[in-house]
Amino acid sequence: GAGVSQSPRYKVAKRGQDVALRCDPISGHVSLFWYQQALGQGPEFLTYFQNEAQLDKSGLPSDRFFAERPEGSVSTLKIQRTQQEDSAVYLCASSLVLNSVYEQYFGPGTRLTVT
Amino acid sequence: AQTVTQSQPEMSVQEAETVTLSCTYDTSESDYYLFWYKQPPSRQMILVIRQEAYKQQNATENRFSVNFQKAAKSFSLKISDSQLGDAAMYFCAYRNLEELVFGQGTRLTINP
């Protein structure tokens, strides 16, 4: 079956622009996670959803970052007024349910470059 | 807060030989999961192997095995008979409830 997909794969934004990154999880997966991966670093947790409910957003670095999953499927990560420090790969992952025993399946990521 | 540390930024190994990647973590929890992920240049994170903390037996997946030392909070990955396709970034990760906590990664190079 289809895996997790993300779009766009690459995004270049000028500082101050707003961007929206999309994640399509595996069909039927209840849990969805967003991670930020700076160059040369491991991914860092941003936020996660169980269905449409955002249960933890403690990893969002500022109030310029906003995530939603209105129908419990597709999710969008929005960054307002982008800054150079927002340049990173944004990874989305989905899991069948919110339980440690279930694997998180990752998408290919969106590489955001802010100029 | 849980932390994961990979002290080897880069490792290299000759094709067909064995290499071990190190990982230590810090947690006050007794029940958790540990993972090794592989990230090739395509950026897709691929699960290599998983270990449940309550299991004393070390997990194995074909050429990949772990040495899990719970008391020492150590979780190393051994790759046997290294192949060119094993070249990638390898990340150790910890999971207690929800999100994964990753280490900084180790870049593995396979020399032909």
CSV table of C-alpha atoms in Angstrom, one decimal:
chain,number,residue,atom,x,y,z
A,1,GLY,CA,0.0,0.0,0.0
A,2,ALA,CA,0.9,3.7,-0.2
A,3,GLY,CA,3.2,5.0,2.4
A,4,VAL,CA,3.3,8.5,4.0
A,5,SER,CA,3.6,11.2,1.4
A,6,GLN,CA,4.6,14.8,1.9
A,7,SER,CA,4.4,17.8,-0.4
A,8,PRO,CA,6.2,19.7,-1.6
A,9,ARG,CA,9.5,17.9,-1.4
A,10,TYR,CA,11.4,21.1,-1.6
A,11,LYS,CA,10.3,24.7,-0.7
A,12,VAL,CA,12.2,27.9,-1.0
A,13,ALA,CA,10.7,30.8,0.8
A,14,LYS,CA,11.9,34.4,1.2
A,15,ARG,CA,12.2,35.5,4.8
A,16,GLY,CA,8.8,36.8,6.0
A,17,GLN,CA,6.7,34.6,3.7
A,18,ASP,CA,4.2,32.1,5.0
A,19,VAL,CA,4.5,28.4,4.0
A,20,ALA,CA,2.2,25.4,4.3
A,21,LEU,CA,3.6,21.8,4.3
A,22,ARG,CA,1.3,18.9,3.7
A,23,CYS,CA,1.3,15.4,5.0
A,24,ASP,CA,-0.8,12.5,3.8
A,25,PRO,CA,-0.6,9.7,6.3
A,26,ILE,CA,-1.1,6.0,5.7
A,27,SER,CA,-4.8,5.3,5.3
A,28,GLY,CA,-6.4,4.3,8.6
A,29,HIS,CA,-3.5,5.6,10.8
A,30,VAL,CA,-4.9,7.4,13.8
A,31,SER,CA,-1.7,9.0,15.0
A,32,LEU,CA,0.3,11.6,13.1
A,33,PHE,CA,3.6,13.3,14.1
A,34,TRP,CA,5.6,16.2,12.9
A,35,TYR,CA,9.4,16.5,13.4
A,36,GLN,CA,11.9,19.1,12.4
A,37,GLN,CA,15.4,18.0,11.3
A,38,ALA,CA,18.1,20.7,11.1
A,39,LEU,CA,21.0,20.0,8.9
A,40,GLY,CA,23.3,17.4,10.4
A,41,GLN,CA,21.1,16.8,13.4
A,42,GLY,CA,18.5,14.2,14.5
A,43,PRO,CA,14.8,14.9,14.1
A,44,GLU,CA,13.2,16.8,16.9
A,45,PHE,CA,9.5,16.4,17.9
A,46,LEU,CA,7.2,19.3,17.0
A,47,THR,CA,3.6,18.1,17.6
A,48,TYR,CA,1.3,15.1,17.3
A,49,PHE,CA,-2.4,14.3,16.6
A,50,GLN,CA,-4.7,11.5,17.5
A,51,ASN,CA,-7.4,11.7,14.8
A,52,GLU,CA,-8.2,15.4,14.6
A,53,ALA,CA,-7.2,16.2,18.2
A,54,GLN,CA,-3.8,17.9,18.7
A,55,LEU,CA,-2.7,16.2,21.9
A,56,ASP,CA,0.8,17.7,22.3
A,57,LYS,CA,2.3,20.8,20.6
A,58,SER,CA,5.0,21.4,23.2
A,59,GLY,CA,7.8,21.0,20.5
A,60,LEU,CA,6.6,23.9,18.3
A,61,PRO,CA,9.4,26.4,18.5
A,62,SER,CA,7.3,29.5,18.4
A,63,ASP,CA,3.8,30.8,17.9
A,64,ARG,CA,4.6,31.2,14.2
A,65,PHE,CA,4.2,27.5,13.8
A,66,PHE,CA,0.7,26.0,13.6
A,67,ALA,CA,-0.4,22.5,12.7
A,68,GLU,CA,-3.9,21.2,11.9
A,69,ARG,CA,-5.6,17.9,11.0
A,70,PRO,CA,-9.2,18.9,10.6
A,71,GLU,CA,-10.7,15.7,9.4
A,72,GLY,CA,-8.3,13.3,11.1
A,73,SER,CA,-6.4,12.4,7.9
A,74,VAL,CA,-4.3,15.0,6.0
A,75,SER,CA,-2.3,17.3,8.1
A,76,THR,CA,-0.8,20.7,7.3
A,77,LEU,CA,2.1,22.4,9.1
A,78,LYS,CA,2.0,26.1,8.6
A,79,ILE,CA,4.9,28.5,9.3
A,80,GLN,CA,4.1,32.2,9.4
A,81,ARG,CA,6.6,34.9,8.7
A,82,THR,CA,9.4,32.4,8.0
A,83,GLN,CA,12.9,33.1,9.4
A,84,GLN,CA,16.3,31.7,8.4
A,85,GLU,CA,16.4,29.5,11.4
A,86,ASP,CA,13.3,27.7,10.2
A,87,SER,CA,15.4,26.2,7.4
A,88,ALA,CA,15.2,22.4,8.0
A,89,VAL,CA,13.7,19.2,6.8
A,90,TYR,CA,10.2,18.7,8.1
A,91,LEU,CA,9.3,15.0,8.6
A,92,CYS,CA,5.8,13.6,9.0
A,93,ALA,CA,5.2,10.2,10.5
A,94,SER,CA,2.0,8.2,11.1
A,95,SER,CA,1.2,5.3,13.3
A,96,LEU,CA,-1.7,2.9,13.5
A,97,VAL,CA,-2.6,4.0,17.0
A,98,LEU,CA,-1.0,6.0,19.8
A,99,ASN,CA,1.0,3.3,21.5
A,100,SER,CA,4.7,2.7,21.7
A,101,VAL,CA,4.4,-0.8,20.3
A,102,TYR,CA,3.3,0.5,17.0
A,103,GLU,CA,5.9,1.6,14.5
A,104,GLN,CA,6.0,5.2,13.2
A,105,TYR,CA,6.2,5.3,9.4
A,106,PHE,CA,8.0,8.3,8.0
A,107,GLY,CA,7.4,10.3,4.9
A,108,PRO,CA,10.3,11.6,2.7
A,109,GLY,CA,10.2,15.0,4.3
A,110,THR,CA,9.9,18.6,3.0
A,111,ARG,CA,13.2,20.5,2.8
A,112,LEU,CA,12.5,24.1,3.6
A,113,THR,CA,15.1,26.7,2.7
A,114,VAL,CA,14.4,30.3,3.9
A,115,THR,CA,16.5,32.9,2.0
B,1,ALA,CA,13.5,14.7,30.0
B,2,GLN,CA,14.8,11.8,28.1
B,3,THR,CA,18.0,12.2,26.1
B,4,VAL,CA,19.7,10.1,23.5
B,5,THR,CA,23.4,10.4,22.8
B,6,GLN,CA,25.4,9.0,19.8
B,7,SER,CA,29.0,9.8,20.4
B,8,GLN,CA,30.3,8.7,17.0
B,9,PRO,CA,29.5,11.3,14.3
B,10,GLU,CA,31.1,9.2,11.6
B,11,MET,CA,32.1,5.6,11.2
B,12,SER,CA,33.5,3.6,8.3
B,13,VAL,CA,33.9,-0.1,7.6
B,14,GLN,CA,35.1,-2.3,4.8
B,15,GLU,CA,32.5,-4.1,2.8
B,16,ALA,CA,31.7,-7.5,4.3
B,17,GLU,CA,33.1,-6.6,7.7
B,18,THR,CA,31.3,-5.9,11.0
B,19,VAL,CA,30.7,-2.5,12.5
B,20,THR,CA,29.1,-1.4,15.8
B,21,LEU,CA,27.4,1.9,16.3
B,22,SER,CA,27.0,3.2,19.9
B,23,CYS,CA,24.1,4.8,21.6
B,24,THR,CA,23.4,5.7,25.2
B,25,TYR,CA,20.2,7.2,26.6
B,26,ASP,CA,18.9,8.7,29.8
B,27,THR,CA,15.5,8.0,31.3
B,28,SER,CA,13.8,7.4,34.6
B,29,GLU,CA,11.2,5.2,33.1
B,30,SER,CA,11.3,1.4,33.3
B,31,ASP,CA,9.1,0.6,30.3
B,32,TYR,CA,10.1,2.0,26.9
B,33,TYR,CA,11.2,1.2,23.4
B,34,LEU,CA,14.4,1.7,21.6
B,35,PHE,CA,14.9,1.9,17.9
B,36,TRP,CA,17.6,2.2,15.2
B,37,TYR,CA,16.5,4.1,12.1
B,38,LYS,CA,18.4,4.4,8.8
B,39,GLN,CA,18.2,7.6,6.8
B,40,PRO,CA,19.7,7.4,3.3
B,41,PRO,CA,20.2,10.5,1.2
B,42,SER,CA,16.6,10.2,0.0
B,43,ARG,CA,15.7,11.3,3.6
B,44,GLN,CA,13.2,8.5,4.2
B,45,MET,CA,13.6,7.2,7.7
B,46,ILE,CA,13.6,3.4,7.7
B,47,LEU,CA,13.2,1.3,10.8
B,48,VAL,CA,16.1,-1.1,11.1
B,49,ILE,CA,15.4,-2.7,14.5
B,50,ARG,CA,13.4,-2.3,17.6
B,51,GLN,CA,13.9,-3.4,21.2
B,52,GLU,CA,11.4,-3.5,24.0
B,53,ALA,CA,13.0,-2.6,27.4
B,54,TYR,CA,11.2,-5.3,29.2
B,55,LYS,CA,12.7,-8.0,27.0
B,56,GLN,CA,16.1,-9.2,28.1
B,57,GLN,CA,16.8,-10.9,24.8
B,58,ASN,CA,18.6,-8.8,22.3
B,59,ALA,CA,16.7,-8.1,19.1
B,60,THR,CA,18.0,-9.3,15.8
B,61,GLU,CA,17.0,-8.7,12.2
B,62,ASN,CA,19.0,-10.6,9.6
B,63,ARG,CA,22.4,-8.9,9.6
B,64,PHE,CA,21.4,-6.4,12.2
B,65,SER,CA,21.5,-7.0,15.9
B,66,VAL,CA,21.6,-5.0,19.1
B,67,ASN,CA,23.4,-5.1,22.4
B,68,PHE,CA,20.9,-3.8,24.9
B,69,GLN,CA,22.3,-3.1,28.4
B,70,LYS,CA,19.4,-1.7,30.4
B,71,ALA,CA,21.3,-1.0,33.6
B,72,ALA,CA,24.0,0.9,31.7
B,73,LYS,CA,21.4,2.5,29.4
B,74,SER,CA,23.3,1.4,26.4
B,75,PHE,CA,21.9,0.3,23.0
B,76,SER,CA,24.4,-0.4,20.3
B,77,LEU,CA,23.8,-1.6,16.8
B,78,LYS,CA,25.9,-4.3,15.1
B,79,ILE,CA,25.9,-4.6,11.4
B,80,SER,CA,27.4,-7.9,10.1
B,81,ASP,CA,28.6,-8.5,6.6
B,82,SER,CA,28.4,-4.8,5.7
B,83,GLN,CA,27.0,-4.0,2.3
B,84,LEU,CA,27.3,-0.9,0.1
B,85,GLY,CA,23.6,-0.3,0.6
B,86,ASP,CA,24.1,0.0,4.3
B,87,ALA,CA,25.7,3.4,3.8
B,88,ALA,CA,23.5,6.0,5.4
B,89,MET,CA,22.9,8.1,8.5
B,90,TYR,CA,21.9,5.9,11.5
B,91,PHE,CA,19.8,7.3,14.3
B,92,CYS,CA,19.1,5.8,17.7
B,93,ALA,CA,15.8,6.7,19.1
B,94,TYR,CA,13.8,6.3,22.4
B,95,ARG,CA,10.1,6.1,22.8
B,96,ASN,CA,8.2,6.0,26.0
B,97,LEU,CA,4.7,7.1,25.2
B,98,GLU,CA,4.2,9.3,22.2
B,99,GLU,CA,7.0,10.9,20.3
B,100,LEU,CA,10.4,9.6,19.4
B,101,VAL,CA,13.5,11.2,20.9
B,102,PHE,CA,16.4,10.9,18.5
B,103,GLY,CA,20.2,11.0,18.9
B,104,GLN,CA,22.4,13.2,16.7
B,105,GLY,CA,23.1,10.4,14.3
B,106,THR,CA,26.1,8.5,13.0
B,107,ARG,CA,27.2,8.7,9.3
B,108,LEU,CA,28.2,5.2,8.2
B,109,THR,CA,30.5,4.8,5.2
B,110,ILE,CA,31.1,1.5,3.5
B,111,ASN,CA,34.4,1.1,1.8
B,112,PRO,CA,34.4,-1.3,-1.2
